[in-house]
Short mmCIF file of C-alpha atoms in Angstrom, two decimals:
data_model
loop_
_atom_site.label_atom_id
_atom_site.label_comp_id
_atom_site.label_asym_id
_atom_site.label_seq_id
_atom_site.Cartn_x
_atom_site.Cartn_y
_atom_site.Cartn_z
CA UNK A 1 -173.90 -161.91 99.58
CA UNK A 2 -174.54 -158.40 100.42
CA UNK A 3 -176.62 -157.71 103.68
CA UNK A 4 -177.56 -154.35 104.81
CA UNK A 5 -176.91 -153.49 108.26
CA UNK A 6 -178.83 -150.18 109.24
CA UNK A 7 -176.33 -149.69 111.79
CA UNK A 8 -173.40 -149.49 109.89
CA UNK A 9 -175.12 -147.76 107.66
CA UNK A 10 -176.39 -144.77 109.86
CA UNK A 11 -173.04 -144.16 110.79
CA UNK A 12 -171.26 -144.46 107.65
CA UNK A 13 -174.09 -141.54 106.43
CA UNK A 14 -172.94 -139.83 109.53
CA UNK A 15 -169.27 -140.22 109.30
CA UNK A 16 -169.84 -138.99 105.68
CA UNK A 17 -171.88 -135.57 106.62
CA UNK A 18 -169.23 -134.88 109.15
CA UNK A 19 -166.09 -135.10 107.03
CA UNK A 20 -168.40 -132.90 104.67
CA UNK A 21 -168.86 -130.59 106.93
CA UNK A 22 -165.50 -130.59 108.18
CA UNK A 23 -164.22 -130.39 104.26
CA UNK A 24 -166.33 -127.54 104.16
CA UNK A 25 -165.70 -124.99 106.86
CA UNK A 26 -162.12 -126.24 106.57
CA UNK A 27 -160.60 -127.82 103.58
CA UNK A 28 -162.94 -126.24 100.97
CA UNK A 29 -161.86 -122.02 101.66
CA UNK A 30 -158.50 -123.20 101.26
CA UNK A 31 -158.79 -125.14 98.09
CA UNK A 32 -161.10 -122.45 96.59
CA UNK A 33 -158.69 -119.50 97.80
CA UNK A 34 -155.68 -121.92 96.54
CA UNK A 35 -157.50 -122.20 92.85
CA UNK A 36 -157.93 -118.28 93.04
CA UNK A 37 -154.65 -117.99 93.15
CA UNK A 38 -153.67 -120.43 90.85
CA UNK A 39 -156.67 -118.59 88.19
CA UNK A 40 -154.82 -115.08 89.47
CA UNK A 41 -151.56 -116.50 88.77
CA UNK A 42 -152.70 -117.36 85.21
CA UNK A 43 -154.01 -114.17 84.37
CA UNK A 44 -151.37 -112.32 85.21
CA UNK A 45 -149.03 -114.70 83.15
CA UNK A 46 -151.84 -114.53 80.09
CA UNK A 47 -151.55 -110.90 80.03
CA UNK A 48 -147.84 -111.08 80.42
CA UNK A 49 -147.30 -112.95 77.59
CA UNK A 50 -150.00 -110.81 74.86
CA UNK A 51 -147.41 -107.55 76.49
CA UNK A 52 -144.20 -109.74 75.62
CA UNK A 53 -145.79 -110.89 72.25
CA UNK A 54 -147.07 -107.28 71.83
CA UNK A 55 -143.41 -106.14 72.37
CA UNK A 56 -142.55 -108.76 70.25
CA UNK A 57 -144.18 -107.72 67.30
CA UNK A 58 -143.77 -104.26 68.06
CA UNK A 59 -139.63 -104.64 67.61
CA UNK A 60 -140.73 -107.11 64.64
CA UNK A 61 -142.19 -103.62 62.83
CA UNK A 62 -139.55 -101.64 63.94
CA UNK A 63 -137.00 -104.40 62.45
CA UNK A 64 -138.33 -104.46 59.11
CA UNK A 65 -138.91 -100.80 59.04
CA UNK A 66 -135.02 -100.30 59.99
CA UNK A 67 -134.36 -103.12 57.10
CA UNK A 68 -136.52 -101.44 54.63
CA UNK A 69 -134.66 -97.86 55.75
CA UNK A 70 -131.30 -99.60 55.10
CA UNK A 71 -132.03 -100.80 52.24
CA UNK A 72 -133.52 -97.66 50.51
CA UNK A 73 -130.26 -95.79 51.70
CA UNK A 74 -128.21 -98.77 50.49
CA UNK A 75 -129.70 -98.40 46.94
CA UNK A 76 -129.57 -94.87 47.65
CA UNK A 77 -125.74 -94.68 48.06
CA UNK A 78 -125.43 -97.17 44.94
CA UNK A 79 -127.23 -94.61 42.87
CA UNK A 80 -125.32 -91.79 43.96
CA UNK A 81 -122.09 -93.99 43.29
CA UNK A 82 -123.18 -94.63 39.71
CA UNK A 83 -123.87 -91.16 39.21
CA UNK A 84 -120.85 -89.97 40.64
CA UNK A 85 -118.98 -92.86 38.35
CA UNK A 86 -121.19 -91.40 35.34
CA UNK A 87 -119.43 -88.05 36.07
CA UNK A 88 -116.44 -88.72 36.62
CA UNK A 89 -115.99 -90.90 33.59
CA UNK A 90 -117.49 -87.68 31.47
CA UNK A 91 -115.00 -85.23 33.04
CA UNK A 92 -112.61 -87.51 32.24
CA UNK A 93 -113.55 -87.83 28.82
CA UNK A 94 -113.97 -84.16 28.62
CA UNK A 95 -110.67 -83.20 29.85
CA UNK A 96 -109.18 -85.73 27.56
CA UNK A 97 -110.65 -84.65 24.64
CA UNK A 98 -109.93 -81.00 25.52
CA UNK A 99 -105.99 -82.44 25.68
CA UNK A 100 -105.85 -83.90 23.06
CA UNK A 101 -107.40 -80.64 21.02
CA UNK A 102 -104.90 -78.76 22.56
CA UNK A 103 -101.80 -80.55 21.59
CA UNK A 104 -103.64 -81.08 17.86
CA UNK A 105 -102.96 -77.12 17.81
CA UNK A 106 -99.95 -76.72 19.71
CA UNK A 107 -98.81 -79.37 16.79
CA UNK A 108 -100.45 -77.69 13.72
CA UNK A 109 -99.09 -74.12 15.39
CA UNK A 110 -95.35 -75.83 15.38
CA UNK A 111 -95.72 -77.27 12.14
CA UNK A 112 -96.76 -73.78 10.85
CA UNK A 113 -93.65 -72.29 12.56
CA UNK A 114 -91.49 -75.13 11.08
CA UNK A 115 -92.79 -74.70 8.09
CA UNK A 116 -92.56 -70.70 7.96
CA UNK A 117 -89.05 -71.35 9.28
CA UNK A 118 -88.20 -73.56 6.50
CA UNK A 119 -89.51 -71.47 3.73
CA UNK A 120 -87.32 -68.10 5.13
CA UNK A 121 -84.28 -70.36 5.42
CA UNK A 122 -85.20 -71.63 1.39
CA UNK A 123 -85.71 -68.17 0.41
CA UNK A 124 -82.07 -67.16 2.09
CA UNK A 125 -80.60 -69.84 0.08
CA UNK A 126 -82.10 -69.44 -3.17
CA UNK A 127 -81.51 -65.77 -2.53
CA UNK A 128 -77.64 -66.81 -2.27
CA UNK A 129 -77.98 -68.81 -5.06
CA UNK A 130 -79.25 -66.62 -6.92
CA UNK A 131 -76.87 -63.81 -6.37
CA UNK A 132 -74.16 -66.25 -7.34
CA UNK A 133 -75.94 -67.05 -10.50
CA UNK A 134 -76.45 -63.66 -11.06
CA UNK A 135 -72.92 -62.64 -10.50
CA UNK A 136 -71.38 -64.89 -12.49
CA UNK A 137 -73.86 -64.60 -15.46
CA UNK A 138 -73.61 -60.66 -15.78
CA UNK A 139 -69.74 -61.36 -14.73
CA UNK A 140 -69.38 -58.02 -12.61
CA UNK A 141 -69.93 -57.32 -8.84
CA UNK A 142 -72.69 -55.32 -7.54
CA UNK A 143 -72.84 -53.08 -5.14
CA UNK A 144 -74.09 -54.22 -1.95
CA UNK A 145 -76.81 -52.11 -1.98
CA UNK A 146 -78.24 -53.30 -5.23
CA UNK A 147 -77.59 -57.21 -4.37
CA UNK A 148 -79.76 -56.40 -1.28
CA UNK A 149 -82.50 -54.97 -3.57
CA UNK A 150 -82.34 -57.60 -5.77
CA UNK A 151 -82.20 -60.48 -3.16
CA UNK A 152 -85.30 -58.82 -2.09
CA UNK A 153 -86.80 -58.61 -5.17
CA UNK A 154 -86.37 -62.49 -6.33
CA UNK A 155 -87.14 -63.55 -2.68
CA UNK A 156 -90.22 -61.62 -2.64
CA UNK A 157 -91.70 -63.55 -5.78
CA UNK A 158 -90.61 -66.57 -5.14
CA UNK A 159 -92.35 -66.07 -1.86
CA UNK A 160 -95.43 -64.99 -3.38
CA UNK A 161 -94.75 -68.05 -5.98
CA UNK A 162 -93.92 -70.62 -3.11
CA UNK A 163 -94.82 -69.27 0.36
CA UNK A 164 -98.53 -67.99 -0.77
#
């Protein structure tokens, strides 16, 4: 099978130190200055990403603060909108009311004059009428003076009859 030949095997053991050796002085400062590098490279990018995730949750707060801020003033300006609504329908109401008051006694003030007017014209006519009745009763003509005093006369009580 196997058979050991010191030979060979002295100079495989010294092949072997000498690539070590050689790996060492040569190969082994570059891989270990290569894998500093790479470990360098990975810090930095470590501490990269906690700044960008920093950053990240940094705008995050600011976001929701803005939101929250926006939303307050939204509910803000939809209070003051009610409120403003509130008022104005009030006013409205106010002014209407106050309107309609005021034509209530412009009409009660016009029927007043109407109906003033229409008792002065009934007293002129009942005054005629009377001085016709009267005329033709006592069959003689008064004077004009005395038909004046009494048309004033009658009118006055039936105005204190009717008009009072």
């Amino acid at each position: 099978m196997f058979k050991a030949e010191p030979g060979l095997i002295i100079w495989t053991l010294i092949s072997f130190f000498l690539l070590l050796i050689l790996l060492a002085k040569l190969a082994y400062p570059q891989i270990i200055k290569g894998l500093k590098k790479r470990e360098e490279t990975i810090q930095q990018q470590l501490e990269e990403a906690r700044k960008t995730k920093q950053e990240a949750e940094s705008l995050l707060e600011d976001y929701r603060r803005q939101v929250s801020e926006a939303r307050a003033e939204a509910q803000k300006i939809v209070n003051e909108g009610k409120e403003l609504g509130e008022n104005m329908r009030k006013e409205m109401t106010q002014k209407a009311q106050q309107e309609s008051n005021e034509i209530v006694k412009r009409a009660r003030e016009e029927i007043e004059l109407q109906k003033q007017k229409t008792i002065l014209d009934l007293q002129e006519k009942i005054a005629d009428l009377s001085i016709m009745a009267a005329s033709k009763i006592i069959n003689k003509s008064l004077n004009t003076d005395d038909n004046r005093r009494l048309v004033e006369e009658y009118v006055s009580k039936v105005g204190d009859l009717y008009g009072k």
